[in-house]
Coordinates of C-alpha atoms in Angstrom, one line a residue:
Chain G
M1 CA 179.6 80.4 64.0
P2 CA 178.4 78.1 66.7
K3 CA 175.9 78.9 69.5
V4 CA 176.3 77.1 72.8
L5 CA 173.6 76.6 75.4
I6 CA 174.8 76.3 79.0
I7 CA 172.3 74.8 81.5
D8 CA 173.3 75.1 85.1
D9 CA 171.5 76.4 88.2
S10 CA 174.6 78.2 89.3
A11 CA 175.1 81.6 87.5
V12 CA 178.7 81.6 88.7
M13 CA 179.3 78.2 87.0
R14 CA 177.7 79.4 83.8
K15 CA 180.1 82.4 83.8
I16 CA 183.1 80.2 84.5
I17 CA 182.3 77.8 81.7
Q18 CA 181.7 80.7 79.3
R19 CA 184.9 82.4 80.3
N20 CA 186.9 79.2 80.0
I21 CA 185.5 78.6 76.5
Q22 CA 186.2 82.2 75.4
Q23 CA 189.8 81.9 76.6
S24 CA 190.4 78.4 75.2
G25 CA 190.4 79.4 71.5
L26 CA 187.3 77.3 70.8
L27 CA 185.1 79.0 68.2
V28 CA 181.8 80.1 69.7
D29 CA 179.7 83.0 68.4
E30 CA 177.1 83.2 71.1
F31 CA 176.1 81.8 74.5
V32 CA 172.6 81.1 75.6
E33 CA 172.0 80.4 79.3
A34 CA 169.3 78.4 81.3
G35 CA 169.0 77.9 85.0
D36 CA 167.3 74.5 85.0
G37 CA 166.3 71.7 82.7
R38 CA 162.9 73.1 82.0
E39 CA 164.2 76.5 80.9
G40 CA 166.9 74.6 79.0
L41 CA 164.3 72.6 77.1
E42 CA 162.6 75.9 76.0
K43 CA 165.9 77.5 75.0
A44 CA 167.1 74.4 73.2
T45 CA 163.9 74.1 71.1
S46 CA 163.5 77.9 70.4
N47 CA 167.2 78.6 69.6
N48 CA 169.4 77.2 66.9
V49 CA 172.0 76.0 69.3
D50 CA 175.0 73.8 68.1
L51 CA 176.1 72.4 71.4
I52 CA 174.5 72.0 74.9
L53 CA 176.4 71.8 78.2
C54 CA 174.2 70.5 81.0
D55 CA 174.5 70.2 84.7
W56 CA 172.9 67.1 86.4
N57 CA 171.4 68.3 89.8
M58 CA 169.1 71.2 89.2
P59 CA 165.7 72.3 90.5
N60 CA 162.5 71.9 88.5
M61 CA 164.0 69.5 85.9
T62 CA 167.3 67.7 86.4
G63 CA 169.9 67.5 83.7
I64 CA 169.3 63.8 83.0
D65 CA 165.5 64.5 82.7
F66 CA 166.3 67.3 80.3
V67 CA 168.4 64.9 78.1
K68 CA 165.7 62.3 78.1
A69 CA 163.0 64.9 77.3
L70 CA 165.0 66.5 74.5
R71 CA 166.0 63.2 72.9
G72 CA 162.5 61.8 73.4
S73 CA 160.9 64.8 71.7
G74 CA 162.4 63.7 68.4
Q75 CA 163.6 67.3 67.8
K76 CA 167.1 68.5 67.8
N77 CA 168.5 65.0 68.0
N78 CA 171.6 66.0 66.2
I79 CA 172.7 68.6 68.8
P80 CA 175.5 67.2 70.9
I81 CA 175.0 67.3 74.7
V82 CA 177.9 67.3 77.2
M83 CA 177.0 66.8 80.8
V84 CA 179.1 69.0 83.1
T85 CA 178.4 67.9 86.6
T86 CA 179.6 67.0 90.1
E87 CA 178.0 63.6 89.6
G88 CA 180.8 61.2 88.9
G89 CA 181.1 57.4 88.7
E90 CA 180.7 54.9 86.0
S91 CA 177.0 54.3 86.6
K92 CA 176.1 58.0 86.1
I93 CA 178.2 58.3 83.0
E94 CA 176.6 55.2 81.6
E95 CA 173.1 56.5 82.4
A96 CA 173.9 59.8 80.7
K97 CA 175.2 58.1 77.6
N98 CA 172.3 55.7 77.5
S99 CA 169.9 58.6 77.7
G100 CA 171.5 60.4 74.8
A101 CA 174.4 62.5 76.1
N102 CA 177.4 62.6 73.9
G103 CA 180.1 63.6 76.4
Y104 CA 180.7 63.8 80.1
L105 CA 182.9 66.1 82.2
T106 CA 183.0 66.1 86.0
K107 CA 183.3 69.2 88.1
P108 CA 185.8 70.5 89.2
F109 CA 187.6 70.7 85.9
T110 CA 190.6 72.6 84.6
P111 CA 190.4 74.8 81.5
D112 CA 192.4 72.3 79.6
Q113 CA 190.0 69.4 80.5
L114 CA 187.0 71.5 79.3
K115 CA 188.8 72.5 76.1
S116 CA 189.8 68.9 75.5
K117 CA 186.2 67.6 76.0
L118 CA 184.5 70.4 73.9
G119 CA 187.2 70.1 71.2
N120 CA 185.3 67.0 70.0
F121 CA 182.3 69.3 69.1
L122 CA 183.8 72.8 68.5
L123 CA 186.5 74.1 66.1
V124 CA 189.6 75.8 67.5
K125 CA 190.6 79.3 66.1
Chain X
M1 CA 179.2 46.1 108.3
A2 CA 181.7 48.9 108.7
A3 CA 181.6 50.7 112.1
I4 CA 180.3 54.2 111.7
E5 CA 183.5 55.6 113.1
G6 CA 185.5 54.0 110.3
V7 CA 183.0 55.4 107.7
I8 CA 183.3 58.9 109.2
E9 CA 187.1 58.7 109.1
S10 CA 187.0 57.5 105.5
I11 CA 184.7 60.4 104.5
A12 CA 186.8 62.9 106.4
S13 CA 189.8 61.7 104.2
D14 CA 187.6 62.0 101.1
I15 CA 186.6 65.6 102.1
T16 CA 190.3 66.6 102.4
S17 CA 191.2 65.1 99.0
S18 CA 188.1 66.5 97.3
T19 CA 188.8 70.0 98.7
K20 CA 192.4 69.7 97.6
T21 CA 191.4 68.7 94.1
L22 CA 188.9 71.6 93.9
F23 CA 191.5 74.2 94.9
E24 CA 194.0 72.8 92.4
T25 CA 191.6 72.9 89.5
M26 CA 189.1 75.7 89.8
I27 CA 190.1 78.0 92.7
M28 CA 193.8 78.3 92.3
L29 CA 194.5 79.4 95.9
D30 CA 197.1 77.8 98.1
L31 CA 195.6 75.3 100.6
K32 CA 196.8 73.8 103.9
Y33 CA 194.9 71.6 106.1
D34 CA 195.0 70.1 109.6
E35 CA 193.6 66.9 111.1
S36 CA 189.9 66.5 111.4
S37 CA 188.3 66.6 114.9
L38 CA 184.9 66.5 116.5
V39 CA 183.5 69.9 117.3
D40 CA 180.5 70.5 119.4
E41 CA 177.9 72.6 117.7
T42 CA 178.1 75.2 120.4
Q43 CA 181.7 75.9 119.3
I44 CA 180.7 76.8 115.8
K45 CA 180.6 80.5 114.9
T46 CA 180.7 81.5 111.3
D47 CA 179.5 84.1 108.8
V48 CA 178.7 81.9 105.8
I49 CA 177.5 78.3 105.7
G50 CA 177.2 76.3 102.4
M51 CA 175.5 73.0 103.0
V52 CA 174.7 70.0 100.8
S53 CA 172.8 67.0 102.3
F54 CA 173.0 63.4 101.1
T55 CA 170.9 60.3 101.4
G56 CA 171.6 56.6 100.8
K57 CA 173.0 53.9 103.1
Y58 CA 174.3 56.8 105.1
H59 CA 172.7 60.2 105.3
G60 CA 174.0 63.5 106.5
V61 CA 175.3 67.0 105.7
I62 CA 178.6 68.3 104.3
G63 CA 179.0 72.0 105.2
L64 CA 181.5 74.7 104.3
F65 CA 181.9 77.2 107.1
C66 CA 183.8 80.4 106.4
S67 CA 184.1 84.1 106.9
K68 CA 182.6 86.6 104.5
R69 CA 186.1 87.7 103.6
F70 CA 187.1 84.2 102.5
A71 CA 183.8 83.8 100.6
L72 CA 184.6 87.1 98.7
K73 CA 188.1 85.9 98.0
V74 CA 187.0 82.5 96.6
A75 CA 184.2 84.1 94.5
S76 CA 186.7 86.7 93.2
T77 CA 189.1 84.0 92.2
M78 CA 186.5 81.8 90.6
L79 CA 185.1 84.7 88.6
M80 CA 188.5 86.4 88.0
T81 CA 186.9 89.7 89.1
E82 CA 187.7 91.6 92.3
L83 CA 184.4 91.5 94.3
S84 CA 184.0 93.7 97.4
E85 CA 180.3 93.4 98.0
F86 CA 178.6 90.2 99.4
T87 CA 176.4 89.7 96.3
N88 CA 174.3 86.8 95.1
D89 CA 177.3 85.7 93.0
V90 CA 179.3 85.3 96.2
K91 CA 176.6 83.1 97.8
D92 CA 176.3 81.2 94.5
A93 CA 180.1 80.6 94.4
V94 CA 180.0 79.3 98.0
G95 CA 177.1 77.0 97.0
E96 CA 179.1 75.7 94.0
V97 CA 182.2 75.1 96.2
S98 CA 180.1 73.1 98.7
N99 CA 178.5 71.2 95.8
M100 CA 181.8 70.3 94.2
I101 CA 183.3 69.0 97.5
A102 CA 180.1 67.0 98.3
G103 CA 179.8 65.7 94.7
N104 CA 183.4 64.4 94.8
V105 CA 182.9 62.8 98.2
K106 CA 179.6 61.3 96.9
T107 CA 181.4 59.7 94.0
K108 CA 183.9 58.0 96.3
L109 CA 181.2 56.9 98.7
T110 CA 179.0 55.5 96.0
A111 CA 181.8 53.1 95.0
Q112 CA 181.9 51.8 98.5
Y113 CA 178.4 52.0 99.8
G114 CA 176.1 52.1 96.8
D115 CA 174.1 54.9 95.2
M116 CA 173.5 58.1 97.1
N117 CA 171.5 61.2 96.3
L118 CA 172.8 64.8 96.8
S119 CA 170.6 67.8 97.5
I120 CA 171.0 71.2 95.8
P121 CA 173.3 73.4 97.9
I122 CA 171.9 75.8 100.5
V123 CA 173.9 78.9 101.5
I124 CA 173.2 80.9 104.6
A125 CA 175.1 84.2 105.3
G126 CA 175.0 86.5 108.3
E127 CA 177.2 87.6 111.1
G128 CA 178.5 85.1 113.7
L129 CA 176.0 82.4 112.8
S130 CA 175.6 79.5 115.3
I131 CA 174.1 76.1 114.9
T132 CA 171.6 74.5 117.4
A133 CA 169.8 71.2 117.3
V134 CA 166.4 71.8 118.7
N135 CA 164.8 68.5 119.7
N136 CA 161.3 68.1 118.4
H137 CA 161.2 71.8 117.4
P138 CA 162.5 72.1 113.8
V139 CA 162.2 75.8 113.9
V140 CA 164.6 78.3 112.4
S141 CA 164.7 81.6 114.2
D142 CA 166.8 84.7 114.0
T143 CA 170.3 83.7 112.8
T144 CA 170.3 80.3 114.5
L145 CA 170.3 77.4 112.1
S146 CA 168.3 74.4 113.3
C147 CA 170.0 71.1 112.6
F148 CA 168.9 67.5 112.5
S149 CA 171.3 66.2 115.1
K150 CA 172.9 67.0 118.4
D151 CA 175.9 65.0 117.3
P152 CA 179.2 66.9 117.0
W153 CA 180.4 67.9 113.5
L154 CA 183.6 66.3 112.2
M155 CA 185.4 69.4 111.2
T156 CA 188.4 69.6 108.9
P157 CA 190.2 72.9 109.2
F158 CA 191.8 74.5 106.2
I159 CA 193.8 77.7 105.6
S160 CA 193.8 79.3 102.2
G161 CA 195.0 82.8 101.1
G162 CA 195.7 83.5 104.8
E163 CA 192.0 82.8 105.8
K164 CA 190.7 79.9 107.9
F165 CA 187.7 77.8 106.9
N166 CA 186.2 74.5 107.8
V167 CA 184.5 71.7 106.0
G168 CA 182.2 69.8 108.4
L169 CA 180.4 66.5 108.3
L170 CA 177.4 65.1 110.1
L171 CA 176.7 61.5 109.3
K172 CA 174.1 58.8 110.4
E173 CA 173.5 55.3 109.2
S174 CA 170.1 55.2 107.5
I175 CA 167.4 53.0 109.0
K176 CA 166.5 50.1 106.8

């Protein structure tokens, strides 16, 4: 069963995302959490995660720097990354995709929007 | 070049629509709002302040001003758990609310005025907090928050779940 890494500097947002996924019927076995890009990089490389959800604006290492670092490392290139962020606009979405993100969801989001976005990467019960 | 008053008016409208969107999607509490008005800093008294600053062609601060009771209500709704203590989760929730309002506003501003950068939210909580601009003395003391400008805040008043709160804006054109 899939393991999902949630990288967000807000513990509340990590809980909301986790709860929404659990209630959505998407199949997830375990959640791993990180509070910034640097911690996210450690967790992504030391855990066998199947999907990464990543905020953009965070202390220490931003989400976009995390994506560039993970993709640039040559490791875990097959793990899909979905940016979940308040950063909207075409240029940001383009930048994220060009850096190696596979999906993009802007906050605030409804549970249905999250399910629809993650449904591309996770199976439904 | 757009006059600063027009820009402020446009951002106030963006603040209202961003706050509405947030309450319709993630907070699920009723929301009513009134017209924005300029409020002198000496008139601001609040328990909780969530602030996000932005830079770009224009720079400034978007601030959420609310009571502890409202902060608890919002955090409880977001977490779907009844919270009675003012914990770090409550401050975190206020920060996220401020962040989502400012982020949405930023996206709209970027389309009009070019790229902007947002700070990470700062949350300050206490009892009856006031704001003071201290010229040449950027010192924070006691529960008085030092601010970058003596300009009045453009405040948009909201009511949700029977509680009043305000979203305020301070804005300046950046020097080239």
